[in-house]
Amino acid sequence: MKRKNRKPMAASNRSAPATKSSPPPNPKNRRRWFRARLLMLGGIVLCVATLVLVRAFHLQVAQGDELREMAEDQHLRHLRVSPRRGAILDRNGAELAVSVDVDSVYANPRRLKANGQDPDAIARKLAPVLDVDVKKLRKRLSADRYFVWLKRRVTPHEATQVRELKIAGIALTNESRRYYPNRHLAAHLLGFANIDGNGIEGVELAYEDQLRGADRRVEAVRDRRGQVVFVDEFVDDREMQGHNVVLTIDKAIQHVAERELALGVRTFEARGGSVVVMNPKTGEILAIANYPPYNPNEPSKHQTPHRRNRAVVDRFEPGSTIKPFTVAAALAAGTLQPNQAIDCENGRMRLANRWLHDAHPYEVLTPTQILSHSSNIGTAKIALKLGRKELYRALRRFGFGEPTGARIPGEISGILRHFKSWYEVDTATTSFGQGMSVTNLQLTTALSALANGGRLMKPHLLKRMVDGHGSVVEENKPEVRRQVVPPRVARLVSDMLTGVTEPGGTALEASVDGYLVAGKTGTCLLYTSPSPRDISAYL
């Protein structure tokens, strides 16, 4: 029996009945949803951008200056570059005051704190080395600062000991210190500078602006530890350096003047004294010596009165040293003749119910003899004939009663009362130096006028000033203030004064073999503080 072949069923016939398909998405809905998501994303981006812009505005504009300052404070450091103070030299170039580099010790308290170091322990280590109180060091080391001084201008031995301790955060830096190599020589004239290098007295104060130079601030980049990495600007030391001041002082003459002054003060048991040496033709001050001396390298170890420049600060009654000016005024006015005989009344004369006396009785003397014997009565008669008005004017022409203009700090003018308040006896006593006061510098300047032909010179201490490049920026020339008496009168009085140092004169010990020495003695009553009445010395 034949098997009938069966055809396989088609797969489509065996499959499950087909389900109903979903409708295709609406294009409008798809666009709407895409737009919504895009708007949402744009809104988010816009909000973030707005926040960023607001924050940026707040940081860059509102807090810009403050944050910029904070950033610069963290990585920039403003260094104040101090110039080297100019030197003070004598007329021949010898150094009288110079600046030298010394070590100073400082600390970075914040670094010490970051390293976990104990300020108290460090203070105890440093106190005996620096000879500073432990409490003071502990307070400075505990400060919330990057920089504090521990001790400035230390000795080389102290600097070596600090280095050997090797304490992180304790370091040394170079500073300039004022040094006076000749110690007490011309100390009262030079003055001194303080620990910051600022002039306090004398030449250091008078020429402070020129000696100090110009400070400059430069920016330096530092690392996270606060150490300077590099400086952003090149600094020429010569541009900043203070001027060198060259004085008219001669170091050798200054030394001799101080030596002889000290000998004279000790010999006469005086409390103090001063000497002024001047070139009468130019007005240059060659020496100003004062006693007692002091060391400007250690000014705090000396009493303040010992530091004063007596030659310009102390005023005194000039006594008989005024007599040459009285004689010169009378000769110039024509009320006195060079060989005129004057009755000195045997050393005693009555004037307005007062008695004038001479040290020794004299009868008739010429003007030359009046000066050599220092007769008060003879000088008083010359002044009375000249008249109070002319005597006052003559003394004013010689510079008494006004400052000399020498540009020395502390100079006073002295006292010369106006002639309208004088009585007859005042005219007489003023003629021989009583009832008025002068300074040593005034007296020297006036006597120089008699030595140089009657010209009153302006005394000066500055010879020239030189900058860091060696160029002369200022130079003093001789300056004549006025002609006080005719040249013939000045020469005549100078010749008369040589009789003071010759046999029979009052200053025979001042004579020098082979030379004509003109001079005048006088007992000076000193008016000053703190000792208002002090017999100082003989001039």
Coordinates of C-alpha atoms in Angstrom, one line a residue:
M1 CA 0.0 0.0 0.0
K2 CA 1.5 3.2 -1.0
R3 CA 2.2 5.7 1.7
K4 CA 1.1 9.1 0.7
N5 CA 3.7 11.7 1.1
R6 CA 2.7 14.5 3.4
K7 CA 4.0 18.0 2.9
P8 CA 5.3 19.8 5.9
M9 CA 3.2 22.5 7.3
A10 CA 4.4 26.0 6.6
A11 CA 5.9 27.8 9.6
S12 CA 3.4 30.5 9.1
N13 CA 0.6 28.1 9.6
R14 CA 2.1 26.9 12.9
S15 CA 2.7 30.3 14.4
A16 CA 0.4 32.0 16.9
P17 CA -2.1 34.3 15.8
A18 CA -0.7 37.9 15.2
T19 CA -1.3 40.6 17.9
K20 CA -2.5 44.1 17.1
S21 CA 0.5 46.6 16.5
S22 CA 0.8 50.1 18.5
P23 CA 0.2 53.2 16.5
P24 CA 3.4 55.2 15.5
P25 CA 4.4 58.1 17.8
N26 CA 3.2 61.5 17.1
P27 CA 6.0 63.7 15.7
K28 CA 4.5 66.7 17.4
N29 CA 4.8 65.1 20.8
R30 CA 8.4 64.1 20.1
R31 CA 9.3 67.7 19.3
R32 CA 7.5 69.0 22.3
W33 CA 9.3 66.7 24.7
F34 CA 12.7 67.5 23.1
R35 CA 12.0 71.2 23.4
A36 CA 11.1 70.8 27.1
R37 CA 14.3 68.9 27.9
L38 CA 16.3 71.5 26.0
L39 CA 14.7 74.3 27.9
M40 CA 15.3 72.6 31.1
L41 CA 18.9 72.0 30.3
G42 CA 19.3 75.6 29.1
G43 CA 17.7 76.8 32.3
I44 CA 20.1 74.8 34.4
V45 CA 23.1 76.0 32.4
L46 CA 21.8 79.6 32.7
C47 CA 21.4 79.3 36.4
V48 CA 24.9 77.8 36.8
A49 CA 26.3 80.5 34.6
T50 CA 24.5 83.2 36.5
L51 CA 25.8 81.8 39.8
V52 CA 29.3 81.7 38.3
L53 CA 29.0 85.2 37.1
V54 CA 27.7 86.5 40.4
R55 CA 30.5 84.7 42.2
A56 CA 33.1 86.0 39.8
F57 CA 31.7 89.5 40.2
H58 CA 31.8 89.1 43.9
L59 CA 35.4 87.9 43.8
Q60 CA 36.8 90.1 41.1
V61 CA 35.0 93.3 41.8
A62 CA 33.4 93.4 45.3
Q63 CA 36.3 91.7 47.0
G64 CA 38.9 92.2 44.3
D65 CA 41.2 94.6 46.1
E66 CA 41.0 92.6 49.4
L67 CA 41.7 89.2 47.8
R68 CA 44.4 90.7 45.5
E69 CA 46.1 92.1 48.6
M70 CA 45.8 88.8 50.4
A71 CA 47.3 86.9 47.4
E72 CA 50.2 89.4 47.1
D73 CA 50.8 89.2 50.8
Q74 CA 51.2 85.4 50.5
H75 CA 53.6 85.3 47.6
L76 CA 55.0 88.9 47.4
R77 CA 57.1 90.7 49.9
H78 CA 57.8 94.4 49.9
L79 CA 61.4 94.9 50.9
R80 CA 62.6 98.3 52.0
V81 CA 66.1 98.7 50.7
S82 CA 67.9 101.1 53.0
P83 CA 70.8 103.0 51.5
R84 CA 74.2 103.1 53.1
R85 CA 74.7 106.3 55.1
G86 CA 77.3 108.6 53.8
A87 CA 80.6 109.0 55.5
I88 CA 81.9 112.1 57.3
L89 CA 85.5 113.0 56.4
D90 CA 87.9 115.7 57.4
R91 CA 89.3 118.2 54.9
N92 CA 92.1 115.7 54.0
G93 CA 89.8 112.7 53.5
A94 CA 90.4 111.1 56.9
E95 CA 87.3 109.2 58.1
L96 CA 85.5 110.7 61.1
A97 CA 82.3 108.7 60.8
V98 CA 81.6 105.6 58.6
S99 CA 78.9 102.9 58.3
V100 CA 79.9 99.3 58.7
D101 CA 77.9 96.1 58.3
V102 CA 77.0 94.1 61.4
D103 CA 74.7 91.2 62.2
S104 CA 71.2 91.5 63.6
V105 CA 69.2 88.5 64.9
Y106 CA 65.5 88.1 63.9
A107 CA 62.9 85.3 64.1
N108 CA 59.9 84.0 62.2
P109 CA 57.4 83.1 64.9
R110 CA 54.9 81.5 62.5
R111 CA 57.5 79.2 61.2
L112 CA 58.5 78.2 64.7
K113 CA 54.9 77.4 65.5
A114 CA 54.5 75.4 62.2
N115 CA 57.6 73.3 63.2
G116 CA 56.1 72.7 66.6
Q117 CA 58.9 74.4 68.5
D118 CA 58.4 75.8 72.0
P119 CA 59.0 79.6 72.3
D120 CA 59.8 79.2 75.9
A121 CA 62.6 76.7 75.3
I122 CA 64.0 78.7 72.5
A123 CA 63.9 81.9 74.6
R124 CA 65.9 80.2 77.4
K125 CA 68.5 79.1 74.9
L126 CA 68.9 82.6 73.3
A127 CA 68.7 84.7 76.4
P128 CA 72.2 84.0 77.7
V129 CA 73.7 84.2 74.2
L130 CA 72.1 87.6 73.4
D131 CA 72.1 89.0 76.9
V132 CA 68.3 89.7 76.6
D133 CA 65.6 89.1 79.2
V134 CA 63.9 85.7 78.8
K135 CA 60.4 87.2 79.2
K136 CA 61.0 89.7 76.4
L137 CA 62.3 87.0 74.1
R138 CA 59.4 84.7 74.9
K139 CA 56.9 87.4 74.1
R140 CA 58.4 88.2 70.8
L141 CA 58.8 84.5 69.8
S142 CA 55.1 83.9 70.7
A143 CA 53.8 86.7 68.4
D144 CA 51.6 85.8 65.4
R145 CA 54.0 87.4 62.9
Y146 CA 56.4 86.5 60.2
F147 CA 59.2 88.7 61.4
V148 CA 60.3 90.1 64.8
W149 CA 63.7 91.5 65.9
L150 CA 65.4 89.7 68.7
K151 CA 68.5 91.8 69.0
R152 CA 70.0 94.3 66.6
R153 CA 73.7 95.1 66.0
V154 CA 75.1 92.1 67.8
T155 CA 78.8 91.4 68.3
P156 CA 80.6 88.9 66.1
H157 CA 80.9 86.5 69.0
E158 CA 77.1 86.7 69.6
A159 CA 76.4 86.1 65.9
T160 CA 78.6 83.0 65.9
Q161 CA 76.9 81.6 68.9
V162 CA 73.4 82.1 67.3
R163 CA 74.6 80.3 64.1
E164 CA 75.9 77.4 66.2
L165 CA 72.5 76.9 67.8
K166 CA 71.0 76.1 64.3
I167 CA 67.4 76.9 65.2
A168 CA 65.0 76.8 62.3
G169 CA 63.2 80.1 62.2
I170 CA 66.0 82.1 63.9
A171 CA 68.3 83.8 61.4
L172 CA 70.7 86.7 61.0
T173 CA 70.7 89.6 58.6
N174 CA 73.2 92.4 57.8
E175 CA 72.5 95.9 59.0
S176 CA 74.5 99.1 58.8
R177 CA 75.8 100.5 62.0
R178 CA 77.4 104.0 62.5
Y179 CA 80.9 103.8 63.7
Y180 CA 83.3 106.5 64.8
P181 CA 86.9 105.2 64.3
N182 CA 88.5 108.0 66.3
R183 CA 86.3 107.5 69.3
H184 CA 86.1 110.8 71.2
L185 CA 87.9 113.0 68.6
A186 CA 85.5 115.8 67.5
A187 CA 82.6 113.8 69.1
H188 CA 80.7 116.9 70.2
L189 CA 80.9 118.3 66.7
L190 CA 80.0 115.1 64.9
G191 CA 77.2 114.1 67.2
F192 CA 75.9 110.5 66.7
A193 CA 73.2 108.4 65.0
N194 CA 70.7 106.1 66.7
I195 CA 70.2 102.4 66.2
D196 CA 68.0 103.1 63.1
G197 CA 70.8 105.2 61.6
N198 CA 69.1 108.6 62.1
G199 CA 71.2 111.6 63.1
I200 CA 70.6 112.8 66.6
E201 CA 73.1 115.5 67.3
G202 CA 75.8 117.5 65.6
V203 CA 76.8 117.1 62.0
E204 CA 74.9 113.9 61.9
L205 CA 71.7 115.9 62.6
A206 CA 72.5 119.0 60.6
Y207 CA 73.1 117.0 57.4
E208 CA 70.7 114.2 58.1
D209 CA 68.8 114.4 54.7
Q210 CA 72.0 114.4 52.7
L211 CA 73.8 111.7 54.7
R212 CA 70.8 109.3 54.9
G213 CA 70.1 109.0 51.2
A214 CA 66.9 107.7 49.6
D215 CA 65.0 104.6 50.7
R216 CA 63.5 102.4 48.0
R217 CA 60.7 99.8 48.2
V218 CA 61.1 96.8 45.9
E219 CA 58.9 93.7 45.4
A220 CA 60.3 90.2 46.0
V221 CA 58.7 86.8 45.3
R222 CA 58.8 84.3 48.2
D223 CA 58.0 80.7 48.5
R224 CA 55.5 79.0 50.8
R225 CA 57.9 79.2 53.7
G226 CA 58.2 82.9 53.3
Q227 CA 61.8 82.8 52.0
V228 CA 62.7 85.4 49.3
V229 CA 63.2 83.6 46.0
F230 CA 64.2 86.6 43.8
V231 CA 63.8 90.3 43.6
D232 CA 61.8 91.8 40.7
E233 CA 63.9 95.0 40.4
F234 CA 67.6 95.8 40.1
V235 CA 68.8 98.4 42.6
D236 CA 71.9 100.5 42.1
D237 CA 73.4 101.1 45.5
R238 CA 75.2 104.2 44.2
E239 CA 71.9 105.9 43.3
M240 CA 70.6 105.4 46.8
Q241 CA 73.8 105.9 48.9
G242 CA 73.9 109.0 51.1
H243 CA 76.3 111.8 50.2
N244 CA 79.7 111.9 51.8
V245 CA 80.2 115.1 53.8
V246 CA 83.7 116.6 53.8
L247 CA 84.2 119.0 56.7
T248 CA 86.7 121.8 57.0
I249 CA 88.0 120.2 60.1
D250 CA 91.6 119.1 60.2
K251 CA 92.0 115.9 62.1
A252 CA 95.6 116.8 63.3
I253 CA 94.6 120.3 64.5
Q254 CA 91.5 118.8 66.1
H255 CA 93.7 116.3 68.0
V256 CA 96.1 119.0 69.2
A257 CA 93.2 121.3 70.3
E258 CA 91.6 118.6 72.3
R259 CA 94.9 117.6 74.0
E260 CA 95.8 121.1 75.0
L261 CA 92.2 121.9 76.1
A262 CA 92.2 118.8 78.4
L263 CA 95.6 119.9 79.8
G264 CA 94.3 123.4 80.4
V265 CA 91.1 122.4 82.1
R266 CA 92.9 120.0 84.4
T267 CA 95.6 122.6 85.2
F268 CA 93.1 125.3 86.2
E269 CA 90.7 122.7 87.8
A270 CA 87.8 123.9 85.6
R271 CA 84.6 121.9 85.0
G272 CA 84.8 122.3 81.3
G273 CA 86.0 124.3 78.3
S274 CA 86.0 124.7 74.6
V275 CA 88.4 125.7 71.8
V276 CA 87.6 127.0 68.3
V277 CA 90.3 127.1 65.6
M278 CA 89.3 129.1 62.5
N279 CA 91.1 130.2 59.3
P280 CA 90.4 134.0 59.5
K281 CA 90.8 134.5 55.7
T282 CA 88.1 132.0 54.7
G283 CA 86.0 131.4 57.8
E284 CA 86.7 127.6 57.6
I285 CA 86.5 126.0 61.1
L286 CA 89.6 123.9 61.5
A287 CA 88.8 122.5 64.9
I288 CA 86.1 122.6 67.6
A289 CA 87.2 121.0 70.8
N290 CA 85.1 120.5 74.0
Y291 CA 85.8 119.1 77.4
P292 CA 84.8 116.7 79.0
P293 CA 85.0 114.2 76.2
Y294 CA 82.6 111.4 75.3
N295 CA 82.6 108.4 73.0
P296 CA 79.9 108.6 70.3
N297 CA 80.0 104.9 69.8
E298 CA 78.5 104.5 73.2
P299 CA 76.5 107.7 73.8
S300 CA 74.2 106.2 76.4
K301 CA 77.1 105.6 78.8
H302 CA 77.8 109.4 79.1
Q303 CA 75.8 112.1 80.8
T304 CA 73.8 114.4 78.5
P305 CA 75.6 117.6 79.7
H306 CA 78.9 116.0 78.6
R307 CA 77.6 115.6 75.1
R308 CA 76.8 119.3 74.5
N309 CA 78.9 121.4 72.1
R310 CA 80.0 124.1 74.5
A311 CA 81.5 126.2 71.7
V312 CA 78.1 127.0 70.3
V313 CA 75.7 126.2 73.2
D314 CA 77.3 127.8 76.3
R315 CA 77.2 131.6 76.6
F316 CA 79.6 133.5 78.9
E317 CA 80.6 137.0 79.8
P318 CA 83.6 137.6 77.5
G319 CA 85.3 139.9 79.9
S320 CA 88.5 141.6 78.7
T321 CA 88.4 139.8 75.4
I322 CA 85.9 142.4 74.2
K323 CA 88.4 145.3 74.7
P324 CA 90.0 145.0 71.2
F325 CA 86.6 145.6 69.6
T326 CA 86.0 148.7 71.7
V327 CA 89.4 150.1 70.7
A328 CA 88.8 149.2 67.1
A329 CA 85.4 150.9 67.1
A330 CA 86.9 154.1 68.6
L331 CA 89.8 154.1 66.1
A332 CA 87.4 153.7 63.2
A333 CA 85.1 156.4 64.5
G334 CA 88.1 158.8 65.0
T335 CA 87.4 159.4 68.7
L336 CA 90.7 157.7 69.6
Q337 CA 94.2 158.2 68.2
P338 CA 96.8 155.3 68.1
N339 CA 99.3 157.1 70.4
Q340 CA 96.8 159.0 72.5
A341 CA 97.6 159.1 76.3
I342 CA 94.8 158.1 78.6
D343 CA 94.8 158.7 82.3
C344 CA 93.9 155.5 84.1
E345 CA 93.7 157.2 87.5
N346 CA 96.1 154.9 89.3
G347 CA 93.7 151.9 89.0
R348 CA 90.6 153.4 90.6
M349 CA 87.9 155.5 89.1
R350 CA 84.5 156.6 90.4
L351 CA 81.6 156.5 87.9
A352 CA 77.9 157.0 88.8
N353 CA 78.3 156.1 92.4
R354 CA 80.3 153.0 91.4
W355 CA 84.0 152.3 91.5
L356 CA 85.9 150.8 88.5
H357 CA 89.1 149.0 89.3
D358 CA 92.2 147.7 87.4
A359 CA 94.1 144.6 88.5
H360 CA 97.2 146.8 88.9
P361 CA 97.4 150.6 89.3
Y362 CA 98.3 152.5 86.1
E363 CA 98.6 156.2 85.5
V364 CA 98.9 157.2 81.8
L365 CA 98.6 154.5 79.1
T366 CA 98.4 154.4 75.3
P367 CA 95.8 152.2 73.6
T368 CA 98.5 149.6 73.0
Q369 CA 99.4 149.6 76.7
I370 CA 95.7 149.5 77.7
L371 CA 95.3 146.3 75.7
S372 CA 98.5 144.7 76.9
H373 CA 97.9 145.5 80.5
S374 CA 94.1 145.0 80.2
S375 CA 93.1 148.2 81.8
N376 CA 89.4 148.4 82.6
I377 CA 89.5 152.1 83.3
G378 CA 91.4 153.0 80.1
T379 CA 88.9 151.0 78.0
A380 CA 85.9 152.5 79.9
K381 CA 87.1 156.0 79.1
I382 CA 87.6 155.1 75.4
A383 CA 84.0 153.8 75.3
L384 CA 82.5 156.8 77.1
K385 CA 84.0 159.1 74.6
L386 CA 82.8 156.9 71.7
G387 CA 79.3 156.9 73.1
R388 CA 76.9 154.1 73.9
K389 CA 75.1 154.1 70.5
E390 CA 78.3 153.8 68.5
L391 CA 79.7 151.1 70.8
Y392 CA 76.5 149.1 70.5
R393 CA 76.5 149.4 66.7
A394 CA 80.2 148.4 66.5
L395 CA 79.6 145.3 68.6
R396 CA 76.7 144.3 66.5
R397 CA 78.8 144.8 63.3
F398 CA 81.3 142.3 64.8
G399 CA 78.4 139.8 65.1
F400 CA 77.6 139.8 68.8
G401 CA 74.0 139.3 69.8
E402 CA 73.2 137.2 66.7
P403 CA 74.0 133.6 65.5
T404 CA 77.0 133.2 63.2
G405 CA 75.1 131.1 60.7
A406 CA 77.6 128.2 60.8
R407 CA 74.8 125.6 60.6
I408 CA 75.8 123.8 63.8
P409 CA 72.8 122.5 65.7
G410 CA 72.1 124.2 69.0
E411 CA 73.9 127.4 68.3
I412 CA 72.7 130.3 70.3
S413 CA 73.0 134.0 69.7
G414 CA 74.3 135.3 73.0
I415 CA 73.0 138.5 74.6
L416 CA 73.7 142.1 73.8
R417 CA 71.1 144.5 75.2
H418 CA 70.0 147.5 73.1
F419 CA 71.9 150.7 73.9
K420 CA 68.6 152.5 74.8
S421 CA 68.5 150.5 78.0
W422 CA 72.1 151.4 78.9
Y423 CA 73.1 153.8 81.7
E424 CA 76.5 155.4 81.7
V425 CA 78.0 152.6 83.8
D426 CA 76.6 150.0 81.4
T427 CA 78.5 151.7 78.6
A428 CA 81.7 151.4 80.7
T429 CA 81.2 147.8 81.8
T430 CA 80.1 146.6 78.3
S431 CA 83.3 148.0 76.9
F432 CA 85.3 145.5 78.9
G433 CA 82.9 142.6 78.4
Q434 CA 80.5 142.7 81.4
G435 CA 76.7 142.7 81.1
M436 CA 76.7 140.9 77.8
S437 CA 77.2 137.3 76.8
V438 CA 78.8 135.5 73.8
T439 CA 79.6 132.1 72.5
N440 CA 83.1 130.9 71.8
L441 CA 82.3 130.6 68.1
Q442 CA 81.1 134.2 68.0
L443 CA 84.2 135.5 69.8
T444 CA 86.5 133.5 67.4
T445 CA 84.6 134.9 64.3
A446 CA 84.9 138.5 65.6
L447 CA 88.6 138.2 66.3
S448 CA 89.1 136.7 62.9
A449 CA 87.7 139.9 61.5
L450 CA 90.6 141.8 63.1
A451 CA 93.1 139.3 61.7
N452 CA 91.9 139.4 58.1
G453 CA 91.6 143.2 57.4
G454 CA 88.3 144.0 59.0
R455 CA 86.1 141.5 57.1
L456 CA 83.5 139.5 59.1
M457 CA 83.5 136.1 57.5
K458 CA 80.6 133.6 57.7
P459 CA 82.1 130.6 59.5
H460 CA 81.4 127.3 57.8
L461 CA 82.0 123.7 58.7
L462 CA 81.0 122.1 55.3
K463 CA 83.8 122.1 52.7
R464 CA 82.0 120.0 50.1
M465 CA 79.5 117.2 49.6
V466 CA 80.0 114.2 47.3
D467 CA 77.4 111.8 45.9
G468 CA 77.7 108.0 45.4
H469 CA 79.3 108.5 42.0
G470 CA 82.0 110.8 43.4
S471 CA 80.5 114.0 41.9
V472 CA 80.6 117.1 43.9
V473 CA 77.0 118.2 44.6
E474 CA 77.7 121.1 46.9
E475 CA 80.8 123.1 47.8
N476 CA 81.2 126.0 50.2
K477 CA 83.0 129.2 49.2
P478 CA 84.3 131.9 51.6
E479 CA 81.5 134.4 52.3
V480 CA 82.1 137.9 53.6
R481 CA 79.2 139.1 55.7
R482 CA 80.3 142.7 55.9
Q483 CA 83.3 145.0 56.4
V484 CA 83.2 145.9 60.1
V485 CA 86.2 148.3 60.3
P486 CA 88.6 149.7 57.8
P487 CA 91.6 147.4 56.9
R488 CA 94.1 149.9 58.4
V489 CA 92.3 149.8 61.8
A490 CA 92.2 146.0 61.8
R491 CA 95.9 145.8 61.1
L492 CA 96.6 148.5 63.8
V493 CA 94.6 146.6 66.5
S494 CA 96.2 143.3 65.5
D495 CA 99.7 144.9 65.9
M496 CA 98.6 146.3 69.3
L497 CA 97.5 142.8 70.4
T498 CA 101.0 141.4 69.9
G499 CA 102.0 143.4 73.0
V500 CA 99.8 141.1 75.1
T501 CA 102.2 138.1 74.5
E502 CA 105.4 140.2 74.9
P503 CA 107.2 141.0 78.2
G504 CA 104.9 143.2 80.3
G505 CA 101.7 141.8 78.7
T506 CA 99.2 139.5 80.4
A507 CA 99.9 136.4 78.2
L508 CA 103.6 136.0 78.1
E509 CA 103.2 132.2 78.2
A510 CA 101.4 132.3 74.8
S511 CA 104.4 133.7 73.0
V512 CA 106.2 131.5 70.4
D513 CA 109.8 132.0 69.6
G514 CA 110.3 133.4 66.1
Y515 CA 106.6 134.4 65.6
L516 CA 104.5 137.4 66.4
V517 CA 101.5 136.2 68.4
A518 CA 98.5 138.5 68.9
G519 CA 96.0 137.6 71.6
K520 CA 93.9 138.8 74.5
T521 CA 93.3 137.3 78.0
G522 CA 90.1 137.5 79.9
T523 CA 88.4 135.9 82.8
C524 CA 85.1 134.4 81.6
L525 CA 82.0 133.9 83.7
L526 CA 80.0 131.0 82.2
Y527 CA 76.2 131.0 82.1
T528 CA 74.8 127.6 81.2
S529 CA 72.7 124.7 82.4
P530 CA 72.9 122.8 84.7
S531 CA 75.6 124.9 86.3
P532 CA 74.5 128.5 85.8
R533 CA 77.6 130.0 87.4
D534 CA 80.8 128.2 86.5
I535 CA 84.2 129.8 86.1
S536 CA 85.2 127.9 83.0
A537 CA 88.6 128.9 81.7
Y538 CA 90.9 131.7 80.6
L539 CA 90.8 132.8 77.0

